[in-house]
Amino acid sequence: MAQRACPFLSVDPSGQDLYGEIARIRAEGRAVEVELPGGVRVWWITGLELNKRLLAGPESSKDAYRHWPAWINGDISRTWPLAIWVSVRNMVTAYGADHTRLRKPMAAAFTKRRVDALLPRVQAIVDRALDGLERVPEGEVVDLRAAFAAPVPHEVVCELFGVPPGEDGPRAALYRIINRFFDTAISLEDAQANAVDLYGTLTAFLRHKREHPADDLTTALIAARDEGELSEQELMDNLILLLTAGFETTVNLIDNTVHSLLAHPGQLDLVRTGRVSWEDALEESLRFEAPGAMSGLRYAVEDIEIEPGLTIPKGDPLVVSFAGAGRDPERHGPDADRFDVTRATSREHISFGHGVHHCLGRPLAMAEATVALRSLFARFPRLALADPARPPKRLRSIISTGHEALPVLLHGRDADPRPGEAETVRTPGSGGTRGTRAPRG
């Protein structure tokens, strides 16, 4: 049995040094106790093979109501800022037969037919976003995350689920709510208010869809509920899962891939000249910057022996670290922290889960990202980071891996104004500006 001791570190909820913290955890061992926001102690797993084992086998679970004693007996308050990641009842938090039962209607909804049928709409959505960017004057800095990487997946997922448009409708509300959903540095009051807003918005949306059924995933899930395949709470919580994960994962995949390629021009040249494919670039991006840094909490269903003398006790929570697995030097070598689109092991990551917990939305996310990247770089071949020497600030999250903003120059740096001039980073179509005036040159 492992010797219980003070946690090795308290994880920074803002996620600003995510990979530095992962490296320090990795240096301490294969499974290390750390402290999450709110004083919750967990075992953090960084290795690829061990994480795959914990995802694929029955020895760990995501069902806190069955396998986390501290949650069951109330030691962990329902007002914990990260409680919504534990309290929801969906296919990701289900275990065993319940997982199989809940996954079935989701898999039926994410058919290849639906994904293929959506691709022309994805291209149209991408083209419309790029048309908006075309209207930005040369030399003006644009936040590409807010202007492109986020609105494209948001519109796609809303069309997939039949979320009606409109400035005062659920589409706009969900965009606002989801942007705060992954903030792990959020205050208790804000987290609770966001959860109330989320459930209220989805309750009204489900009422609307019952009155206006259509050929969309929400209508399909409502039919599964009516046929007794899932409860009303499970319908609601699976909708939360699909809307949030389906949006955030793809936003981050586009954001991170664009940033990595622009920060490594030699790698971008390999893609542009066809020596490697966009799929190669996306797979390396998934390895290098997992869109979701971790899977949420899992719980030891039984004592889990990691190695002689190190055992995770039954009932203890643990973290499967997608970000840690992607940069595991035991699998990817001593240069695992280097972005390399020719890497032989690029596809050996768990950024879309593993085994029975592989992501149903992976085909759609990859198709969206491929269309978005290919079209973006074709339309703006001289796209460049606005300030290559200053890394963009990361999202305030230990769950979601992306940037708060991705400032770029659409037409390259030789289109800059005179050295020392400054202008505002802006989001086209927003009706306003974003950020502060920053020198360029």
Coordinates of N, CA and C in Angstrom, one line a residue, residues 12-235:
D12 N -2.0 24.5 -9.8 CA -2.5 25.8 -10.1 C -3.8 25.8 -10.9
P13 N -4.9 26.2 -10.4 CA -6.2 26.1 -11.1 C -6.2 26.9 -12.4
S14 N -5.3 27.9 -12.5 CA -5.3 28.7 -13.7 C -4.6 28.0 -14.9
G15 N -3.9 27.0 -14.6 CA -3.3 26.2 -15.7 C -2.2 26.9 -16.5
Q16 N -1.6 28.0 -16.0 CA -0.7 28.8 -16.7 C 0.7 28.1 -16.9
D17 N 1.0 27.1 -16.0 CA 2.2 26.4 -16.2 C 1.9 24.9 -16.2
L18 N 0.9 24.5 -17.0 CA 0.4 23.2 -17.1 C 1.5 22.1 -17.3
Y19 N 2.3 22.4 -18.4 CA 3.3 21.4 -18.7 C 4.5 21.4 -17.8
G20 N 4.8 22.5 -17.2 CA 5.8 22.5 -16.2 C 5.4 21.7 -15.0
E21 N 4.1 21.9 -14.6 CA 3.6 21.1 -13.4 C 3.6 19.6 -13.8
I22 N 3.2 19.3 -15.0 CA 3.2 17.9 -15.4 C 4.6 17.3 -15.3
A23 N 5.6 18.0 -15.8 CA 7.0 17.5 -15.7 C 7.4 17.3 -14.3
R24 N 7.0 18.2 -13.4 CA 7.4 18.0 -12.0 C 6.7 16.8 -11.4
I25 N 5.5 16.6 -11.7 CA 4.8 15.5 -11.2 C 5.4 14.2 -11.8
R26 N 5.7 14.2 -13.1 CA 6.3 13.0 -13.7 C 7.6 12.6 -13.0
A27 N 8.4 13.6 -12.6 CA 9.7 13.4 -12.0 C 9.6 12.7 -10.6
E28 N 8.4 12.8 -10.0 CA 8.2 12.2 -8.7 C 7.7 10.8 -8.8
G29 N 7.2 10.3 -9.9 CA 6.8 8.9 -10.0 C 5.7 8.7 -11.0
R30 N 5.2 7.5 -11.1 CA 4.2 7.1 -12.1 C 2.8 7.5 -11.6
A31 N 2.6 7.6 -10.3 CA 1.3 8.1 -9.7 C 1.7 8.9 -8.5
V32 N 1.3 10.2 -8.5 CA 1.7 11.1 -7.5 C 0.5 11.8 -6.9
E33 N 0.4 11.9 -5.6 CA -0.7 12.7 -5.0 C -0.5 14.2 -5.1
V34 N -1.5 14.8 -5.6 CA -1.5 16.3 -5.7 C -2.8 16.8 -5.2
E35 N -2.9 18.1 -5.0 CA -4.1 18.8 -4.4 C -4.7 19.7 -5.5
L36 N -6.0 19.4 -5.7 CA -6.8 20.2 -6.7 C -7.4 21.4 -5.9
P37 N -7.9 22.4 -6.7 CA -8.6 23.5 -6.0 C -9.6 23.0 -5.0
G38 N -9.7 23.6 -3.9 CA -10.7 23.2 -2.9 C -10.1 22.1 -1.9
G39 N -8.8 21.8 -2.1 CA -8.2 20.9 -1.2 C -8.5 19.4 -1.4
V40 N -9.0 19.1 -2.6 CA -9.3 17.7 -3.0 C -8.0 17.0 -3.4
R41 N -7.6 15.9 -2.8 CA -6.4 15.2 -3.1 C -6.7 14.1 -4.1
V42 N -5.9 14.0 -5.1 CA -6.0 13.0 -6.2 C -4.7 12.4 -6.6
W43 N -4.7 11.3 -7.2 CA -3.5 10.7 -7.8 C -3.4 11.2 -9.2
W44 N -2.3 11.7 -9.6 CA -2.1 12.2 -11.0 C -1.2 11.2 -11.8
I45 N -1.7 10.8 -12.9 CA -1.0 9.8 -13.7 C -0.6 10.5 -15.0
T46 N 0.7 10.4 -15.3 CA 1.2 11.1 -16.5 C 1.7 10.1 -17.7
G47 N 1.9 8.9 -17.4 CA 2.4 8.0 -18.5 C 1.4 7.5 -19.4
L48 N 1.8 7.4 -20.7 CA 0.8 6.9 -21.7 C 0.2 5.5 -21.5
E49 N 1.1 4.6 -21.2 CA 0.6 3.2 -21.1 C -0.2 3.0 -19.9
L50 N 0.2 3.6 -18.8 CA -0.6 3.5 -17.5 C -2.0 4.1 -17.7
N51 N -2.0 5.3 -18.3 CA -3.3 6.0 -18.6 C -4.2 5.1 -19.5
K52 N -3.6 4.5 -20.5 CA -4.4 3.6 -21.4 C -5.0 2.5 -20.6
R53 N -4.2 1.9 -19.7 CA -4.7 0.8 -18.9 C -5.8 1.2 -18.0
L54 N -5.8 2.4 -17.4 CA -6.8 2.9 -16.6 C -8.1 3.3 -17.3
L55 N -7.9 3.7 -18.6 CA -9.1 4.0 -19.4 C -9.8 2.8 -19.9
A56 N -9.0 1.7 -20.2 CA -9.6 0.6 -20.9 C -10.1 -0.5 -20.0
G57 N -9.6 -0.5 -18.8 CA -10.0 -1.6 -17.9 C -11.0 -1.2 -16.8
P58 N -11.5 -2.2 -16.1 CA -12.6 -2.0 -15.1 C -12.1 -1.6 -13.7
E59 N -10.8 -1.4 -13.6 CA -10.3 -1.1 -12.2 C -10.5 0.3 -11.8
S60 N -10.8 1.2 -12.8 CA -11.2 2.6 -12.4 C -12.5 3.0 -13.1
S61 N -13.2 3.9 -12.4 CA -14.5 4.3 -12.8 C -14.6 5.8 -12.8
K62 N -15.6 6.4 -13.5 CA -15.9 7.9 -13.4 C -17.2 8.1 -12.7
D63 N -17.8 7.0 -12.1 CA -19.1 7.2 -11.4 C -18.9 7.5 -9.9
A64 N -18.9 8.8 -9.6 CA -18.6 9.2 -8.2 C -19.7 8.7 -7.2
Y65 N -20.9 8.5 -7.7 CA -22.0 8.0 -6.9 C -21.9 6.6 -6.5
R66 N -21.0 5.8 -7.2 CA -20.8 4.4 -6.9 C -19.4 4.1 -6.3
H67 N -18.4 5.0 -6.7 CA -17.1 4.6 -6.4 C -16.2 5.6 -5.7
W68 N -16.8 6.7 -5.3 CA -16.0 7.8 -4.6 C -16.6 8.0 -3.2
P69 N -16.1 7.3 -2.2 CA -16.7 7.4 -0.9 C -16.8 8.8 -0.4
A70 N -15.8 9.6 -0.7 CA -15.8 11.0 -0.1 C -17.0 11.8 -0.7
W71 N -17.4 11.5 -2.0 CA -18.5 12.1 -2.6 C -19.8 11.5 -2.0
I72 N -19.8 10.2 -1.9 CA -21.0 9.5 -1.4 C -21.4 10.0 0.0
N73 N -20.4 10.1 0.9 CA -20.8 10.4 2.3 C -20.8 11.9 2.6
G74 N -20.5 12.7 1.6 CA -20.7 14.2 1.7 C -19.4 14.9 2.2
D75 N -18.3 14.2 2.2 CA -17.0 14.8 2.6 C -16.6 15.9 1.5
I76 N -17.0 15.6 0.3 CA -16.8 16.6 -0.8 C -18.1 17.3 -1.0
S77 N -18.1 18.6 -0.7 CA -19.3 19.4 -0.8 C -19.9 19.5 -2.2
R78 N -21.2 19.5 -2.4 CA -21.8 19.8 -3.7 C -21.6 21.2 -4.1
T79 N -21.0 22.0 -3.3 CA -20.7 23.4 -3.7 C -19.2 23.5 -4.0
W80 N -18.5 22.4 -4.1 CA -17.1 22.5 -4.6 C -17.1 23.1 -6.0
P81 N -16.2 24.0 -6.3 CA -16.2 24.7 -7.6 C -16.2 23.8 -8.8
L82 N -15.5 22.6 -8.6 CA -15.5 21.7 -9.7 C -16.5 20.6 -9.7
A83 N -17.5 20.8 -8.8 CA -18.5 19.7 -8.5 C -19.3 19.3 -9.8
I84 N -19.5 20.2 -10.7 CA -20.3 19.8 -11.9 C -19.6 18.8 -12.7
W85 N -18.3 18.7 -12.6 CA -17.5 17.7 -13.4 C -17.7 16.3 -12.7
V86 N -18.3 16.3 -11.5 CA -18.5 15.0 -10.8 C -20.0 14.7 -10.8
S87 N -20.8 15.7 -10.6 CA -22.3 15.4 -10.4 C -23.1 15.0 -11.6
V88 N -22.6 15.4 -12.8 CA -23.4 15.0 -14.0 C -23.5 13.5 -14.2
R89 N -24.7 13.1 -14.7 CA -24.9 11.7 -15.0 C -25.0 11.5 -16.5
N90 N -23.9 11.2 -17.1 CA -23.9 11.0 -18.5 C -23.0 9.8 -18.9
M91 N -22.8 9.5 -20.2 CA -22.1 8.3 -20.6 C -20.6 8.3 -20.2
V92 N -20.0 9.5 -20.0 CA -18.6 9.6 -19.6 C -18.5 9.3 -18.1
T93 N -19.4 9.7 -17.3 CA -19.3 9.4 -15.9 C -20.0 8.1 -15.5
A94 N -20.5 7.4 -16.4 CA -21.2 6.1 -16.1 C -20.1 5.0 -16.1
Y95 N -20.5 3.8 -15.5 CA -19.5 2.7 -15.4 C -20.2 1.4 -15.8
G96 N -19.5 0.5 -16.4 CA -20.0 -0.8 -16.7 C -21.2 -0.8 -17.6
A97 N -22.3 -1.5 -17.2 CA -23.5 -1.7 -18.0 C -24.2 -0.3 -18.2
D98 N -24.1 0.6 -17.2 CA -24.7 1.9 -17.4 C -24.0 2.7 -18.5
H99 N -22.7 2.5 -18.6 CA -21.9 3.2 -19.7 C -22.3 2.7 -21.0
T100 N -22.5 1.4 -21.1 CA -22.9 0.8 -22.4 C -24.3 1.2 -22.8
R101 N -25.2 1.3 -21.8 CA -26.6 1.7 -22.1 C -26.7 3.2 -22.5
L102 N -25.9 4.0 -21.9 CA -26.0 5.4 -22.2 C -25.2 5.8 -23.5
R103 N -24.2 5.0 -23.8 CA -23.4 5.3 -25.0 C -24.1 4.9 -26.3
K104 N -25.0 3.8 -26.2 CA -25.7 3.3 -27.4 C -26.5 4.4 -28.1
P105 N -27.4 5.1 -27.5 CA -28.1 6.1 -28.3 C -27.2 7.3 -28.8
M106 N -26.1 7.6 -28.0 CA -25.2 8.6 -28.5 C -24.5 8.1 -29.8
A107 N -24.1 6.8 -29.8 CA -23.4 6.3 -31.0 C -24.3 6.2 -32.2
A108 N -25.6 6.0 -31.9 CA -26.6 5.9 -33.0 C -26.8 7.3 -33.6
A109 N -26.6 8.3 -32.7 CA -26.8 9.7 -33.2 C -25.6 10.2 -34.0
F110 N -24.4 9.7 -33.6 CA -23.2 10.1 -34.4 C -22.9 9.2 -35.5
T111 N -23.8 8.9 -36.4 CA -23.5 8.0 -37.5 C -22.7 8.7 -38.5
K112 N -22.0 7.8 -39.3 CA -21.2 8.4 -40.4 C -22.1 9.1 -41.4
R113 N -23.3 8.7 -41.6 CA -24.2 9.4 -42.5 C -24.4 10.9 -42.0
R114 N -24.6 11.0 -40.7 CA -24.8 12.4 -40.2 C -23.6 13.2 -40.4
V115 N -22.4 12.7 -40.1 CA -21.2 13.4 -40.2 C -20.9 13.8 -41.6
D116 N -21.1 12.8 -42.6 CA -20.8 13.1 -44.0 C -21.8 14.2 -44.5
A117 N -23.1 14.1 -44.0 CA -24.1 15.0 -44.5 C -23.8 16.4 -44.0
L118 N -23.1 16.6 -42.9 CA -22.8 17.9 -42.3 C -21.6 18.5 -43.0
L119 N -20.7 17.8 -43.6 CA -19.4 18.4 -44.1 C -19.6 19.5 -45.1
P120 N -20.6 19.5 -46.0 CA -20.8 20.7 -46.9 C -21.2 21.9 -46.1
R121 N -21.9 21.7 -45.0 CA -22.3 22.8 -44.1 C -21.1 23.3 -43.4
V122 N -20.2 22.4 -43.0 CA -18.9 22.8 -42.3 C -18.1 23.7 -43.2
Q123 N -18.0 23.3 -44.5 CA -17.3 24.1 -45.4 C -17.9 25.5 -45.6
A124 N -19.2 25.5 -45.7 CA -19.9 26.8 -45.9 C -19.7 27.7 -44.6
I125 N -19.8 27.1 -43.4 CA -19.6 27.9 -42.2 C -18.1 28.4 -42.2
V126 N -17.2 27.6 -42.5 CA -15.8 28.0 -42.6 C -15.6 29.2 -43.6
D127 N -16.2 29.0 -44.8 CA -16.0 30.0 -45.8 C -16.6 31.3 -45.4
R128 N -17.7 31.3 -44.7 CA -18.4 32.5 -44.2 C -17.5 33.2 -43.2
A129 N -16.9 32.5 -42.3 CA -16.0 33.1 -41.3 C -14.8 33.7 -42.0
L130 N -14.3 33.0 -43.0 CA -13.1 33.5 -43.7 C -13.5 34.8 -44.5
D131 N -14.7 34.8 -45.0 CA -15.1 36.0 -45.8 C -15.1 37.2 -44.8
G132 N -15.5 37.0 -43.6 CA -15.5 38.1 -42.6 C -14.1 38.5 -42.3
L133 N -13.1 37.6 -42.2 CA -11.7 38.0 -42.0 C -11.2 38.7 -43.2
E134 N -11.6 38.4 -44.4 CA -11.2 39.1 -45.6 C -11.4 40.6 -45.5
R135 N -12.4 41.0 -44.7 CA -12.7 42.4 -44.6 C -11.9 43.2 -43.6
V136 N -11.0 42.5 -42.9 CA -10.1 43.1 -42.0 C -9.0 43.9 -42.7
P137 N -8.7 45.1 -42.4 CA -7.6 45.9 -43.1 C -6.3 45.2 -42.9
E138 N -5.4 45.2 -43.9 CA -4.1 44.7 -43.7 C -3.4 45.4 -42.6
G139 N -2.6 44.6 -41.8 CA -1.8 45.1 -40.7 C -2.6 45.2 -39.4
E140 N -3.9 44.9 -39.4 CA -4.6 44.9 -38.2 C -4.6 43.5 -37.5
V141 N -4.3 43.6 -36.2 CA -4.2 42.3 -35.4 C -5.6 41.7 -35.2
V142 N -5.7 40.4 -35.4 CA -7.0 39.7 -35.2 C -6.8 38.6 -34.2
D143 N -7.8 38.5 -33.3 CA -7.8 37.4 -32.3 C -8.4 36.2 -33.1
L144 N -7.6 35.3 -33.6 CA -8.1 34.2 -34.4 C -8.9 33.2 -33.7
R145 N -8.7 33.1 -32.4 CA -9.6 32.2 -31.6 C -11.0 32.7 -31.6
A146 N -11.1 34.0 -31.2 CA -12.5 34.5 -31.1 C -13.1 34.7 -32.5
A147 N -12.3 35.0 -33.5 CA -12.9 35.3 -34.9 C -13.1 34.1 -35.8
F148 N -12.4 33.0 -35.4 CA -12.5 31.8 -36.3 C -12.5 30.5 -35.6
A149 N -11.5 30.2 -34.7 CA -11.4 28.9 -34.1 C -12.6 28.6 -33.2
A150 N -13.2 29.6 -32.6 CA -14.4 29.3 -31.7 C -15.7 29.4 -32.5
P151 N -16.0 30.4 -33.3 CA -17.4 30.5 -33.9 C -17.6 29.3 -34.9
V152 N -16.6 28.8 -35.6 CA -16.9 27.7 -36.5 C -17.4 26.5 -35.8
P153 N -16.7 25.9 -34.8 CA -17.2 24.7 -34.1 C -18.5 25.0 -33.4
H154 N -18.7 26.2 -32.9 CA -19.9 26.5 -32.2 C -21.1 26.5 -33.1
E155 N -21.0 27.0 -34.3 CA -22.1 27.0 -35.3 C -22.3 25.5 -35.7
V156 N -21.2 24.8 -36.0 CA -21.4 23.4 -36.4 C -22.2 22.6 -35.4
V157 N -21.7 22.7 -34.1 CA -22.4 21.8 -33.1 C -23.8 22.3 -32.8
C158 N -24.1 23.6 -33.0 CA -25.4 24.0 -32.8 C -26.3 23.5 -33.9
E159 N -25.8 23.5 -35.1 CA -26.6 22.9 -36.2 C -26.8 21.4 -36.1
L160 N -25.8 20.7 -35.6 CA -25.9 19.3 -35.4 C -27.0 19.0 -34.4
F161 N -27.1 19.8 -33.3 CA -28.1 19.6 -32.3 C -29.4 20.4 -32.4
G162 N -29.5 21.1 -33.5 CA -30.7 21.9 -33.8 C -30.9 23.0 -32.8
V163 N -29.8 23.7 -32.3 CA -30.0 24.8 -31.4 C -30.3 26.1 -32.3
P164 N -31.5 26.7 -32.1 CA -31.9 27.8 -32.9 C -31.0 29.0 -32.8
P165 N -30.7 29.8 -33.9 CA -29.9 31.0 -33.8 C -30.7 32.1 -33.2
G166 N -30.0 33.2 -33.1 CA -30.6 34.4 -32.5 C -29.8 35.0 -31.4
E167 N -29.7 36.3 -31.3 CA -28.9 37.0 -30.3 C -29.4 36.7 -28.9
D168 N -30.7 36.5 -28.8 CA -31.3 36.3 -27.4 C -31.7 34.9 -27.2
G169 N -31.2 34.0 -28.1 CA -31.7 32.6 -28.0 C -30.6 31.7 -27.3
P170 N -30.9 30.4 -27.3 CA -30.0 29.4 -26.6 C -28.6 29.3 -27.2
R171 N -28.5 29.6 -28.5 CA -27.2 29.5 -29.2 C -26.2 30.5 -28.6
A172 N -26.6 31.8 -28.4 CA -25.8 32.8 -27.8 C -25.5 32.5 -26.4
A173 N -26.6 32.0 -25.7 CA -26.4 31.7 -24.2 C -25.4 30.6 -24.0
L174 N -25.5 29.6 -24.8 CA -24.6 28.4 -24.7 C -23.1 28.8 -24.9
Y175 N -22.9 29.7 -25.9 CA -21.6 30.2 -26.2 C -21.0 30.9 -25.0
R176 N -21.8 31.7 -24.3 CA -21.3 32.4 -23.1 C -21.1 31.4 -22.0
I177 N -22.0 30.5 -21.8 CA -21.9 29.5 -20.7 C -20.7 28.6 -20.8
I178 N -20.5 28.0 -22.0 CA -19.5 27.1 -22.3 C -18.1 27.7 -22.1
N179 N -18.0 29.0 -22.5 CA -16.7 29.6 -22.3 C -16.3 29.7 -20.8
R180 N -17.3 29.7 -19.9 CA -17.0 29.7 -18.5 C -16.9 28.3 -17.9
F181 N -17.5 27.4 -18.6 CA -17.7 26.0 -18.0 C -16.3 25.4 -17.7
F182 N -15.3 25.7 -18.5 CA -14.0 25.0 -18.4 C -13.0 25.8 -17.5
D183 N -13.5 27.0 -17.0 CA -12.6 27.8 -16.2 C -12.5 27.2 -14.8
T184 N -11.3 26.6 -14.5 CA -11.1 25.9 -13.2 C -10.6 26.9 -12.1
A185 N -10.4 28.2 -12.5 CA -10.0 29.2 -11.5 C -11.2 30.1 -11.1
I186 N -12.4 29.6 -11.6 CA -13.6 30.4 -11.3 C -14.0 30.4 -9.8
S187 N -14.6 31.4 -9.4 CA -15.0 31.5 -8.0 C -16.2 30.5 -7.8
L188 N -16.5 30.2 -6.5 CA -17.6 29.3 -6.2 C -18.9 29.9 -6.6
E189 N -19.1 31.2 -6.4 CA -20.3 31.9 -6.7 C -20.5 31.9 -8.2
D190 N -19.5 32.2 -9.0 CA -19.6 32.2 -10.4 C -19.9 30.8 -11.0
A191 N -19.2 29.8 -10.4 CA -19.4 28.5 -10.9 C -20.8 28.0 -10.7
Q192 N -21.4 28.3 -9.5 CA -22.8 28.0 -9.2 C -23.8 28.7 -10.1
A193 N -23.5 30.0 -10.3 CA -24.4 30.8 -11.2 C -24.3 30.3 -12.6
N194 N -23.1 29.9 -13.1 CA -23.0 29.3 -14.5 C -23.7 28.0 -14.6
A195 N -23.7 27.2 -13.5 CA -24.4 25.9 -13.6 C -25.9 26.1 -13.6
V196 N -26.4 27.1 -12.9 CA -27.8 27.4 -12.9 C -28.2 27.9 -14.3
D197 N -27.4 28.8 -14.8 CA -27.7 29.3 -16.2 C -27.7 28.2 -17.2
L198 N -26.7 27.2 -17.1 CA -26.6 26.1 -18.0 C -27.9 25.3 -18.0
Y199 N -28.3 24.8 -16.8 CA -29.5 23.9 -16.7 C -30.7 24.7 -17.1
G200 N -30.8 26.0 -16.8 CA -32.0 26.7 -17.2 C -32.1 26.9 -18.7
T201 N -31.0 27.1 -19.3 CA -30.9 27.3 -20.8 C -31.3 26.0 -21.5
L202 N -30.8 24.9 -21.0 CA -31.0 23.6 -21.6 C -32.5 23.1 -21.3
T203 N -33.0 23.4 -20.2 CA -34.4 23.1 -19.9 C -35.3 23.7 -20.9
A204 N -35.1 25.0 -21.1 CA -35.9 25.8 -22.1 C -35.7 25.2 -23.5
F205 N -34.4 24.9 -23.8 CA -34.1 24.4 -25.2 C -34.8 23.0 -25.4
L206 N -34.8 22.1 -24.4 CA -35.4 20.8 -24.6 C -36.9 21.0 -24.8
R207 N -37.5 22.0 -24.1 CA -39.0 22.2 -24.2 C -39.2 22.7 -25.6
H208 N -38.4 23.5 -26.2 CA -38.5 24.0 -27.6 C -38.4 22.8 -28.5
K209 N -37.4 21.9 -28.3 CA -37.2 20.8 -29.3 C -38.4 19.8 -29.2
R210 N -39.0 19.7 -28.1 CA -40.1 18.8 -28.0 C -41.3 19.3 -28.8
E211 N -41.4 20.6 -28.8 CA -42.5 21.3 -29.5 C -42.1 21.4 -31.0
H212 N -40.8 21.4 -31.4 CA -40.4 21.6 -32.7 C -39.3 20.5 -33.1
P213 N -39.7 19.2 -33.2 CA -38.8 18.2 -33.5 C -38.3 18.3 -34.9
A214 N -37.0 17.8 -35.1 CA -36.4 18.0 -36.5 C -35.4 16.8 -36.6
D215 N -34.7 16.8 -37.8 CA -33.7 15.8 -38.0 C -32.4 16.3 -37.4
D216 N -32.3 16.2 -36.1 CA -31.1 16.6 -35.4 C -30.8 15.7 -34.2
L217 N -29.6 15.9 -33.6 CA -29.3 15.0 -32.5 C -30.1 15.1 -31.3
T218 N -30.5 16.4 -31.0 CA -31.4 16.6 -29.8 C -32.7 15.8 -29.9
T219 N -33.3 15.9 -31.1 CA -34.5 15.2 -31.3 C -34.3 13.7 -31.2
A220 N -33.2 13.2 -31.7 CA -32.9 11.8 -31.6 C -32.7 11.4 -30.1
L221 N -32.1 12.2 -29.3 CA -31.9 11.9 -27.9 C -33.2 12.0 -27.1
I222 N -34.1 12.9 -27.5 CA -35.4 13.0 -26.9 C -36.2 11.7 -27.2
A223 N -36.0 11.2 -28.4 CA -36.7 9.9 -28.8 C -36.2 8.8 -28.0
A224 N -34.9 8.7 -27.7 CA -34.3 7.7 -26.9 C -34.8 7.8 -25.4
R225 N -35.0 9.0 -25.0 CA -35.6 9.2 -23.6 C -37.0 8.7 -23.6
D226 N -37.8 9.0 -24.6 CA -39.2 8.6 -24.7 C -39.4 7.1 -24.8
E227 N -38.3 6.5 -25.4 CA -38.4 5.0 -25.5 C -37.8 4.3 -24.3
G228 N -37.4 5.1 -23.2 CA -37.0 4.5 -22.0 C -35.5 4.1 -21.9
E229 N -34.7 4.6 -22.9 CA -33.3 4.3 -22.9 C -32.5 5.1 -22.0
L230 N -33.0 6.2 -21.6 CA -32.3 7.1 -20.6 C -33.3 7.9 -19.9
S231 N -33.0 8.4 -18.7 CA -33.9 9.2 -17.9 C -33.8 10.7 -18.3
E232 N -34.7 11.5 -17.8 CA -34.7 12.9 -18.1 C -33.3 13.6 -17.7
Q233 N -32.9 13.2 -16.5 CA -31.6 13.7 -16.0 C -30.4 13.3 -16.9
E234 N -30.5 12.1 -17.3 CA -29.4 11.5 -18.2 C -29.5 12.2 -19.6
L235 N -30.7 12.5 -20.0 CA -30.9 13.3 -21.3 C -30.2 14.6 -21.2

